[in-house]
mmCIF file of C-alpha atoms and ligand atoms in Angstrom:
data_model
loop_
_atom_site.group_PDB
_atom_site.id
_atom_site.type_symbol
_atom_site.label_atom_id
_atom_site.label_comp_id
_atom_site.label_asym_id
_atom_site.label_seq_id
_atom_site.Cartn_x
_atom_site.Cartn_y
_atom_site.Cartn_z
ATOM 1 C CA UNK A 189 -20.534 18.406 -7.349
ATOM 2 C CA UNK A 190 -23.723 20.296 -6.103
ATOM 3 C CA UNK A 191 -24.344 17.292 -3.697
ATOM 4 C CA UNK A 192 -20.810 17.187 -2.305
ATOM 5 C CA UNK A 193 -21.084 20.914 -1.604
ATOM 6 C CA UNK A 194 -24.303 20.442 0.230
ATOM 7 C CA UNK A 195 -27.239 21.030 -2.039
ATOM 8 C CA UNK A 196 -27.539 24.559 -3.251
ATOM 9 C CA UNK A 197 -26.037 26.223 -0.021
ATOM 10 C CA UNK A 198 -22.930 27.571 -1.765
ATOM 11 C CA UNK A 199 -24.716 28.346 -4.947
ATOM 12 C CA UNK A 200 -23.780 32.114 -5.090
ATOM 13 C CA UNK A 201 -20.815 31.768 -2.709
ATOM 14 C CA UNK A 202 -17.816 31.663 -5.056
ATOM 15 C CA UNK A 203 -17.919 32.137 -8.817
ATOM 16 C CA UNK A 204 -14.295 31.361 -9.036
ATOM 17 C CA UNK A 205 -14.869 28.068 -7.308
ATOM 18 C CA UNK A 206 -17.740 27.454 -9.530
ATOM 19 C CA UNK A 207 -15.535 28.078 -12.713
ATOM 20 C CA UNK A 208 -13.045 25.662 -11.378
ATOM 21 C CA UNK A 209 -15.606 23.027 -10.795
ATOM 22 C CA UNK A 210 -16.925 23.481 -14.361
ATOM 23 C CA UNK A 211 -13.475 23.057 -15.632
ATOM 24 C CA UNK A 212 -12.912 20.056 -13.518
ATOM 25 C CA UNK A 213 -16.169 18.550 -14.851
ATOM 26 C CA UNK A 214 -15.201 19.365 -18.468
ATOM 27 C CA UNK A 215 -11.689 17.824 -18.140
ATOM 28 C CA UNK A 216 -13.057 14.793 -16.423
ATOM 29 C CA UNK A 217 -15.505 14.176 -19.256
ATOM 30 C CA UNK A 218 -12.812 14.833 -21.954
ATOM 31 C CA UNK A 219 -10.420 12.282 -20.500
ATOM 32 C CA UNK A 220 -11.641 9.111 -22.306
ATOM 33 C CA UNK A 221 -11.613 10.769 -25.738
ATOM 34 C CA UNK A 222 -8.244 12.517 -25.027
ATOM 35 C CA UNK A 223 -6.771 9.068 -24.347
ATOM 36 C CA UNK A 224 -8.176 7.686 -27.630
ATOM 37 C CA UNK A 225 -6.830 10.680 -29.548
ATOM 38 C CA UNK A 226 -3.461 10.481 -28.096
ATOM 39 C CA UNK A 227 -3.368 13.866 -26.229
ATOM 40 C CA UNK A 228 -1.174 12.460 -23.419
ATOM 41 C CA UNK A 229 2.536 12.319 -23.629
ATOM 42 C CA UNK A 230 5.355 11.543 -21.225
ATOM 43 C CA UNK A 231 8.311 13.661 -20.081
ATOM 44 C CA UNK A 232 11.260 11.930 -18.564
ATOM 45 C CA UNK A 233 13.361 13.426 -15.734
ATOM 46 C CA UNK A 234 16.694 11.797 -15.041
ATOM 47 C CA UNK A 235 17.799 10.341 -11.774
ATOM 48 C CA UNK A 236 21.377 10.535 -11.173
ATOM 49 C CA UNK A 237 23.834 8.914 -8.664
ATOM 50 C CA UNK A 238 24.818 11.446 -6.187
ATOM 51 C CA UNK A 239 28.321 9.947 -6.050
ATOM 52 C CA UNK A 240 29.422 10.776 -9.521
ATOM 53 C CA UNK A 241 26.485 12.575 -11.268
ATOM 54 C CA UNK A 242 26.043 9.685 -13.833
ATOM 55 C CA UNK A 243 22.618 8.832 -15.002
ATOM 56 C CA UNK A 244 20.778 6.086 -13.191
ATOM 57 C CA UNK A 245 17.646 6.179 -14.897
ATOM 58 C CA UNK A 246 14.477 8.354 -15.437
ATOM 59 C CA UNK A 247 11.099 9.040 -13.951
ATOM 60 C CA UNK A 248 8.144 8.968 -16.326
ATOM 61 C CA UNK A 249 5.819 11.968 -15.904
ATOM 62 C CA UNK A 250 2.580 12.153 -17.859
ATOM 63 C CA UNK A 251 1.206 15.337 -19.273
ATOM 64 C CA UNK A 252 -1.934 16.248 -21.133
ATOM 65 C CA UNK A 253 -1.653 18.309 -24.353
ATOM 66 C CA UNK A 254 -5.202 19.851 -24.116
ATOM 67 C CA UNK A 255 -6.510 21.420 -27.346
ATOM 68 C CA UNK A 256 -7.980 24.428 -25.477
ATOM 69 C CA UNK A 257 -6.025 24.613 -22.109
ATOM 70 C CA UNK A 258 -2.643 23.858 -23.475
ATOM 71 C CA UNK A 259 -0.255 21.512 -21.639
ATOM 72 C CA UNK A 260 -1.666 20.337 -18.304
ATOM 73 C CA UNK A 261 0.454 18.826 -15.431
ATOM 74 C CA UNK A 262 -0.744 15.568 -13.751
ATOM 75 C CA UNK A 263 -1.912 17.335 -10.598
ATOM 76 C CA UNK A 264 -4.570 18.815 -12.853
ATOM 77 C CA UNK A 265 -5.855 15.633 -14.206
ATOM 78 C CA UNK A 266 -4.567 12.474 -12.288
ATOM 79 C CA UNK A 267 -6.944 12.996 -9.449
ATOM 80 C CA UNK A 268 -9.836 13.200 -11.918
ATOM 81 C CA UNK A 269 -8.811 10.084 -13.800
ATOM 82 C CA UNK A 270 -8.318 8.424 -10.356
ATOM 83 C CA UNK A 271 -11.828 9.472 -9.407
ATOM 84 C CA UNK A 272 -13.522 8.043 -12.522
ATOM 85 C CA UNK A 273 -11.441 4.944 -13.004
ATOM 86 C CA UNK A 274 -9.860 6.119 -16.233
ATOM 87 C CA UNK A 275 -6.520 5.950 -14.458
ATOM 88 C CA UNK A 276 -6.391 2.304 -15.238
ATOM 89 C CA UNK A 277 -6.184 2.528 -19.021
ATOM 90 C CA UNK A 278 -4.308 5.818 -18.772
ATOM 91 C CA UNK A 279 -1.776 4.289 -16.350
ATOM 92 C CA UNK A 280 -1.480 1.248 -18.527
ATOM 93 C CA UNK A 281 -0.652 3.326 -21.470
ATOM 94 C CA UNK A 282 1.929 5.329 -19.441
ATOM 95 C CA UNK A 283 3.523 2.139 -18.136
ATOM 96 C CA UNK A 284 3.562 0.528 -21.724
ATOM 97 C CA UNK A 285 5.100 3.619 -23.287
ATOM 98 C CA UNK A 286 7.636 4.122 -20.600
ATOM 99 C CA UNK A 287 8.802 0.386 -20.666
ATOM 100 C CA UNK A 288 9.111 0.623 -24.396
ATOM 101 C CA UNK A 289 11.096 3.804 -24.192
ATOM 102 C CA UNK A 290 13.445 2.363 -21.549
ATOM 103 C CA UNK A 291 14.158 -0.675 -23.740
ATOM 104 C CA UNK A 292 14.883 1.695 -26.671
ATOM 105 C CA UNK A 293 17.368 3.625 -24.549
ATOM 106 C CA UNK A 294 19.018 0.522 -23.554
ATOM 107 C CA UNK A 295 19.331 -0.831 -27.007
ATOM 108 C CA UNK A 296 20.843 2.473 -28.219
ATOM 109 C CA UNK A 297 23.246 2.770 -25.295
ATOM 110 C CA UNK A 298 23.862 -0.855 -24.020
ATOM 111 C CA UNK A 299 26.700 0.142 -21.587
ATOM 112 C CA UNK A 300 25.891 3.851 -21.222
ATOM 113 C CA UNK A 301 26.391 4.027 -17.537
ATOM 114 C CA UNK A 302 28.644 2.321 -15.062
ATOM 115 C CA UNK A 303 25.744 1.651 -12.787
ATOM 116 C CA UNK A 304 24.251 -0.866 -15.503
ATOM 117 C CA UNK A 305 21.507 -0.339 -17.931
ATOM 118 C CA UNK A 306 19.146 2.651 -17.535
ATOM 119 C CA UNK A 307 16.141 2.183 -15.385
ATOM 120 C CA UNK A 308 12.674 3.530 -15.730
ATOM 121 C CA UNK A 309 10.401 4.784 -12.783
ATOM 122 C CA UNK A 310 6.690 4.721 -13.254
ATOM 123 C CA UNK A 311 4.249 6.201 -10.712
ATOM 124 C CA UNK A 312 1.240 4.156 -9.683
ATOM 125 C CA UNK A 313 -1.805 5.724 -8.086
ATOM 126 C CA UNK A 314 -3.904 3.637 -5.455
ATOM 127 C CA UNK A 315 -6.543 2.528 -8.010
ATOM 128 C CA UNK A 316 -3.777 1.177 -10.183
ATOM 129 C CA UNK A 317 -2.071 -0.483 -7.337
ATOM 130 C CA UNK A 318 -5.120 -2.397 -6.366
ATOM 131 C CA UNK A 319 -6.440 -3.260 -9.859
ATOM 132 C CA UNK A 320 -6.525 -6.995 -10.377
ATOM 133 C CA UNK A 321 -4.738 -6.844 -13.784
ATOM 134 C CA UNK A 322 -1.657 -5.106 -12.433
ATOM 135 C CA UNK A 323 0.678 -8.070 -12.162
ATOM 136 C CA UNK A 324 -0.421 -9.721 -15.613
ATOM 137 C CA UNK A 325 -0.283 -6.355 -17.364
ATOM 138 C CA UNK A 326 3.253 -5.598 -16.078
ATOM 139 C CA UNK A 327 4.598 -9.077 -16.796
ATOM 140 C CA UNK A 328 3.103 -8.834 -20.281
ATOM 141 C CA UNK A 329 4.797 -5.588 -20.988
ATOM 142 C CA UNK A 330 8.142 -6.656 -19.755
ATOM 143 C CA UNK A 331 8.029 -9.793 -21.775
ATOM 144 C CA UNK A 332 6.784 -7.946 -24.872
ATOM 145 C CA UNK A 333 9.535 -5.312 -24.827
ATOM 146 C CA UNK A 334 12.244 -7.454 -23.229
ATOM 147 C CA UNK A 335 12.887 -5.103 -20.377
ATOM 148 C CA UNK A 336 14.471 -6.735 -17.363
ATOM 149 C CA UNK A 337 12.079 -6.601 -14.290
ATOM 150 C CA UNK A 338 15.078 -4.954 -12.494
ATOM 151 C CA UNK A 339 15.120 -2.043 -14.821
ATOM 152 C CA UNK A 340 11.603 -1.148 -13.658
ATOM 153 C CA UNK A 341 10.740 0.803 -10.550
ATOM 154 C CA UNK A 342 7.091 1.412 -9.582
ATOM 155 C CA UNK A 343 6.573 4.456 -7.265
ATOM 156 C CA UNK A 344 3.809 4.246 -4.934
ATOM 157 C CA UNK A 345 3.009 6.706 -1.920
ATOM 158 C CA UNK A 346 2.917 5.822 1.617
ATOM 159 C CA UNK A 347 -0.668 6.852 1.756
ATOM 160 C CA UNK A 348 -1.641 4.315 -0.800
ATOM 161 C CA UNK A 349 -0.256 1.596 1.346
ATOM 162 C CA UNK A 350 -1.281 2.860 4.697
ATOM 163 C CA UNK A 351 -3.607 0.315 6.274
ATOM 164 C CA UNK A 352 -3.197 -2.202 3.327
ATOM 165 C CA UNK A 353 -3.392 -5.685 4.760
ATOM 166 C CA UNK A 354 -1.356 -8.590 3.524
ATOM 167 C CA UNK A 355 -3.905 -9.605 0.753
ATOM 168 C CA UNK A 356 -3.800 -6.114 -0.855
ATOM 169 C CA UNK A 357 0.045 -6.124 -0.718
ATOM 170 C CA UNK A 358 0.154 -9.409 -2.534
ATOM 171 C CA UNK A 359 0.403 -8.106 -6.094
ATOM 172 C CA UNK A 360 3.121 -5.618 -5.002
ATOM 173 C CA UNK A 361 5.059 -8.427 -3.242
ATOM 174 C CA UNK A 362 4.703 -10.631 -6.411
ATOM 175 C CA UNK A 363 6.214 -7.852 -8.500
ATOM 176 C CA UNK A 364 9.030 -7.322 -6.040
ATOM 177 C CA UNK A 365 9.798 -11.044 -6.028
ATOM 178 C CA UNK A 366 10.109 -10.830 -9.754
ATOM 179 C CA UNK A 367 12.778 -8.284 -9.291
ATOM 180 C CA UNK A 368 10.815 -5.112 -9.875
ATOM 181 C CA UNK A 369 11.807 -2.332 -7.583
ATOM 182 C CA UNK A 370 9.118 -0.747 -5.531
ATOM 183 C CA UNK A 371 9.862 2.910 -4.399
ATOM 184 C CA UNK A 372 7.973 4.751 -1.613
ATOM 185 C CA UNK A 373 7.284 8.173 -3.188
ATOM 186 C CA UNK A 374 7.137 11.438 -1.236
ATOM 187 C CA UNK A 375 8.578 9.708 1.827
ATOM 188 C CA UNK A 376 8.240 11.747 4.955
ATOM 189 C CA UNK A 377 5.000 13.678 4.086
ATOM 190 C CA UNK A 378 2.564 11.028 5.262
ATOM 191 C CA UNK A 379 2.377 9.141 8.556
ATOM 192 C CA UNK A 380 5.745 7.711 8.035
ATOM 193 C CA UNK A 381 5.227 4.718 10.195
ATOM 194 C CA UNK A 382 8.787 3.479 10.130
ATOM 195 C CA UNK A 383 7.890 0.183 11.724
ATOM 196 C CA UNK A 384 5.645 -0.317 8.724
ATOM 197 C CA UNK A 385 8.597 -0.372 6.377
ATOM 198 C CA UNK A 386 9.460 -3.810 7.400
ATOM 199 C CA UNK A 387 6.232 -5.215 6.275
ATOM 200 C CA UNK A 388 6.263 -3.470 2.851
ATOM 201 C CA UNK A 389 7.927 -4.902 -0.243
ATOM 202 C CA UNK A 390 9.814 -1.763 -0.831
ATOM 203 C CA UNK A 391 13.400 -1.392 -2.045
ATOM 204 C CA UNK A 392 13.686 2.465 -2.401
ATOM 205 C CA UNK A 393 12.686 5.432 -0.377
ATOM 206 C CA UNK A 394 12.085 8.766 -2.269
ATOM 207 C CA UNK A 395 12.661 11.516 0.276
ATOM 208 C CA UNK A 396 10.086 14.249 -0.205
ATOM 209 C CA UNK A 397 11.019 17.510 -1.732
ATOM 210 C CA UNK A 398 10.347 19.320 1.575
ATOM 211 C CA UNK A 399 13.604 17.775 3.047
ATOM 212 C CA UNK A 400 15.516 18.948 -0.043
ATOM 213 C CA UNK A 401 13.999 22.384 0.376
ATOM 214 C CA UNK A 402 15.277 22.695 4.053
ATOM 215 C CA UNK A 403 18.772 22.127 2.633
ATOM 216 C CA UNK A 404 18.484 25.341 0.673
ATOM 217 C CA UNK A 405 20.302 27.525 3.203
ATOM 218 C CA UNK A 406 23.626 26.412 4.400
ATOM 219 C CA UNK A 407 24.102 25.594 7.212
ATOM 220 C CA UNK A 408 20.806 23.727 6.980
ATOM 221 C CA UNK A 409 18.484 23.436 9.899
ATOM 222 C CA UNK A 410 20.331 20.936 12.240
ATOM 223 C CA UNK A 411 17.104 19.276 13.234
ATOM 224 C CA UNK A 412 16.330 18.552 9.553
ATOM 225 C CA UNK A 413 19.910 17.306 9.082
ATOM 226 C CA UNK A 414 19.345 14.973 11.931
ATOM 227 C CA UNK A 415 16.068 13.682 10.585
ATOM 228 C CA UNK A 416 17.588 12.930 7.110
ATOM 229 C CA UNK A 417 20.590 11.299 8.732
ATOM 230 C CA UNK A 418 18.137 9.105 10.663
ATOM 231 C CA UNK A 419 16.068 8.109 7.679
ATOM 232 C CA UNK A 420 19.118 7.286 5.576
ATOM 233 C CA UNK A 421 20.640 5.246 8.366
ATOM 234 C CA UNK A 422 17.440 3.360 8.892
ATOM 235 C CA UNK A 423 16.965 2.885 5.086
ATOM 236 C CA UNK A 424 20.372 1.560 4.578
ATOM 237 C CA UNK A 425 20.048 -0.840 7.543
ATOM 238 C CA UNK A 426 16.976 -2.226 5.880
ATOM 239 C CA UNK A 427 18.862 -2.405 2.519
ATOM 240 C CA UNK A 428 16.749 0.302 1.014
ATOM 241 C CA UNK A 429 18.228 2.918 -1.311
ATOM 242 C CA UNK A 430 17.476 6.478 -0.754
ATOM 243 C CA UNK A 431 16.466 8.897 -3.683
ATOM 244 C CA UNK A 432 16.014 12.560 -2.926
ATOM 245 C CA UNK A 433 13.553 14.674 -5.137
ATOM 246 C CA UNK A 434 13.533 18.319 -5.926
ATOM 247 C CA UNK A 435 17.288 19.061 -5.879
ATOM 248 C CA UNK A 436 17.493 22.578 -7.215
ATOM 249 C CA UNK A 437 21.022 23.687 -6.335
ATOM 250 C CA UNK A 438 24.517 22.384 -6.201
ATOM 251 C CA UNK A 439 24.635 23.153 -2.416
ATOM 252 C CA UNK A 440 21.587 20.973 -1.845
ATOM 253 C CA UNK A 441 23.169 18.108 -3.824
ATOM 254 C CA UNK A 442 26.354 18.395 -1.872
ATOM 255 C CA UNK A 443 24.530 18.361 1.399
ATOM 256 C CA UNK A 444 22.336 15.340 0.543
ATOM 257 C CA UNK A 445 25.391 13.519 -0.765
ATOM 258 C CA UNK A 446 27.165 14.044 2.578
ATOM 259 C CA UNK A 447 24.172 12.749 4.369
ATOM 260 C CA UNK A 448 24.443 9.486 2.463
ATOM 261 C CA UNK A 449 21.630 9.682 -0.009
ATOM 262 C CA UNK A 450 22.236 7.504 -3.072
ATOM 263 C CA UNK A 451 20.486 8.971 -6.107
ATOM 264 C CA UNK A 452 18.770 12.352 -6.760
ATOM 265 C CA UNK A 453 16.498 14.006 -9.156
ATOM 266 C CA UNK A 454 15.637 17.644 -9.593
ATOM 267 C CA UNK A 455 16.047 20.784 -11.780
ATOM 268 C CA UNK A 456 19.650 21.216 -10.764
ATOM 269 C CA UNK A 457 20.345 18.113 -12.970
ATOM 270 C CA UNK A 458 17.576 18.334 -15.548
ATOM 271 C CA UNK A 459 13.744 19.398 -15.870
ATOM 272 C CA UNK A 460 11.488 16.762 -17.205
ATOM 273 C CA UNK A 461 11.817 16.528 -20.927
ATOM 274 C CA UNK A 462 11.516 14.653 -24.212
ATOM 275 C CA UNK A 463 13.020 11.089 -24.407
ATOM 276 C CA UNK A 464 15.963 12.396 -26.601
ATOM 277 C CA UNK A 465 17.251 14.342 -23.582
ATOM 278 C CA UNK A 466 18.088 11.047 -21.835
ATOM 279 C CA UNK A 467 19.870 9.637 -24.894
ATOM 280 C CA UNK A 468 22.197 12.639 -24.896
ATOM 281 C CA UNK A 469 22.740 12.516 -21.123
ATOM 282 C CA UNK A 470 23.593 8.830 -21.156
ATOM 283 C CA UNK A 471 25.974 9.404 -24.130
ATOM 284 C CA UNK A 472 27.815 12.130 -22.204
ATOM 285 C CA UNK A 473 28.222 9.579 -19.435
ATOM 286 C CA UNK A 474 29.635 6.955 -21.579
ATOM 287 C CA UNK A 475 32.394 9.322 -22.951
HETATM 288 P P1 C2E B 299 6.165 12.856 -8.057
HETATM 289 O O1 C2E B 299 5.962 11.482 -8.438
HETATM 290 O O2 C2E B 299 6.621 13.158 -6.644
HETATM 291 O O3 C2E B 299 7.005 13.488 -9.114
HETATM 292 C C1 C2E B 299 7.952 14.706 -8.823
HETATM 293 C C2 C2E B 299 7.340 15.929 -9.169
HETATM 294 O O4 C2E B 299 8.331 16.890 -8.855
HETATM 295 C C3 C2E B 299 7.111 16.108 -10.728
HETATM 296 O O5 C2E B 299 5.917 16.941 -10.794
HETATM 297 C C4 C2E B 299 8.364 16.862 -11.187
HETATM 298 O O6 C2E B 299 8.169 17.526 -12.379
HETATM 299 C C5 C2E B 299 8.617 17.747 -9.987
HETATM 300 N N1 C2E B 299 9.981 18.170 -9.944
HETATM 301 C C6 C2E B 299 11.138 17.405 -10.289
HETATM 302 N N2 C2E B 299 12.210 18.144 -9.979
HETATM 303 C C7 C2E B 299 11.846 19.181 -9.266
HETATM 304 C C8 C2E B 299 12.561 20.289 -8.684
HETATM 305 O O7 C2E B 299 13.845 20.463 -8.766
HETATM 306 N N3 C2E B 299 11.869 21.349 -8.156
HETATM 307 C C9 C2E B 299 10.452 21.227 -8.117
HETATM 308 N N4 C2E B 299 9.783 22.177 -7.639
HETATM 309 N N5 C2E B 299 9.796 20.276 -8.640
HETATM 310 C C10 C2E B 299 10.444 19.275 -9.212
HETATM 311 P P2 C2E B 299 4.834 16.770 -11.930
HETATM 312 O O8 C2E B 299 5.351 16.187 -13.249
HETATM 313 O O9 C2E B 299 3.987 17.909 -11.861
HETATM 314 O O10 C2E B 299 4.051 15.366 -11.294
HETATM 315 C C11 C2E B 299 3.280 15.589 -10.070
HETATM 316 C C12 C2E B 299 2.819 14.315 -9.661
HETATM 317 O O11 C2E B 299 1.943 13.639 -10.454
HETATM 318 C C13 C2E B 299 4.033 13.357 -9.361
HETATM 319 O O12 C2E B 299 4.624 13.584 -8.225
HETATM 320 C C14 C2E B 299 3.157 12.124 -9.336
HETATM 321 O O13 C2E B 299 2.602 11.841 -8.097
HETATM 322 C C15 C2E B 299 1.942 12.306 -10.340
HETATM 323 N N6 C2E B 299 2.266 11.590 -11.618
HETATM 324 C C16 C2E B 299 3.003 12.009 -12.594
HETATM 325 N N7 C2E B 299 2.883 11.112 -13.684
HETATM 326 C C17 C2E B 299 1.994 10.156 -13.231
HETATM 327 C C18 C2E B 299 1.550 8.999 -13.823
HETATM 328 O O14 C2E B 299 1.876 8.516 -14.942
HETATM 329 N N8 C2E B 299 0.663 8.273 -13.109
HETATM 330 C C19 C2E B 299 0.256 8.531 -11.874
HETATM 331 N N9 C2E B 299 -0.574 7.732 -11.183
HETATM 332 N N10 C2E B 299 0.727 9.663 -11.209
HETATM 333 C C20 C2E B 299 1.545 10.501 -12.068
HETATM 334 MG MG1 MG B 300 7.098 9.878 -8.428
HETATM 335 MG MG1 MG B 301 7.885 12.012 -5.656
HETATM 336 MG MG1 MG B 302 6.328 14.526 -5.011
#
C-alpha cells in the first residue's frame, strides 16, 4: 500500500485512511482461511416477471460472516479477492453452491412457475471470466447437479467486456452456445457502446439501478423515460430480455413495466435472503 500511495509521502496524512488500509490488508489476508472455514454464505434475491409478479428466478449474492466484523457485503471483499486471485476458488464455490441450490428448488417445485423452472443468476468478475477453467468448471457443475444450462444465467459487467477481443470472448460464446444465458449487469453505467452489443454473446440486459432511481418521482424525468424506452426497444430488436434492478416502490415497478421491461429485482419484491425464502415465494406462485 505504501508504494501505491507514493512511498511515505502520505504517512501522517490521514489516520482514517490508514485504518481502512489496515482493515483491507487484514481482510485480504484472512480470505483464504475464511473460504476454508466456510465463512462465506449466499443470499438469494428473487427476480420476478413484471407482467404478473411471478418468480422467474433468483440472483446469488455472496456475503462473508466475519468472526470480528460481522456480516460483510461483497463490495467489501470481492475487489480484494479479485486482486489476489482468490476470486477464482471463491467464485467457483459460489457457482457450485448456487447451481446446487437452484436444482434443489426445481426438484422441490417442478412446476412452481408458469415461466418454467426457476433460474439462477451468478455474478462473474473479470478474473473469473478470463480464467481458463471457466467452461470446464461450469459444464462439470451443471452435469453433476443436473441443472439445465438454460436455467443458469451468468452476470458480467460491460466494463469486464470492454475491449475484449474475439479470443477472450470465446469461453463466454461457448457457454452461450450451450444455452447458458449471459446478462450484461449494471447496463448503462459504463461506456454502453450499443454497437458493441451485436458482438457480445449476451441475451439479457440488466438496467442499472440509477435508471430505476430516476423513476422514483412520477412523472419521471422525460429524458430518462426516453432513454429507457430506447434501450428497451433496441434490446428487444436484438432479442435481448431486459431486467431492471433496484426496484423499491410500486410506482417504479408500474412505470418500468409500462416501458416494456421484462423482469425486475428489488426491495419492493424482496430483499436478498436465505434460500427458504425462494421456496415459499415459488409455492405462493403455484397456488
Ligand atoms: P449486482 O450484481 O449489481 O447486485 C445487485 C446489488 O443491488 C446487490 O448488492 C443487491 O443486494 C442490491 N439491491 C437489490 N435490490 C435493491 C434495491 O431495491 N435497492 C438497493 N438500494 N439495492 C438493491 P450486494 O449484495 O451488496 O452486491 C453488490 C455487488 O457485489 C453485486 O452487484 C455484484 O457485482 C457483486 N457480487 C455479489 N455477489 C458476487 C459473487 O458471488 N461474485 C462476484 N464476482 N461478485 C458478486
Ligand atoms: Mg448482478
Ligand atoms: Mg446489477
Ligand atoms: Mg449493481
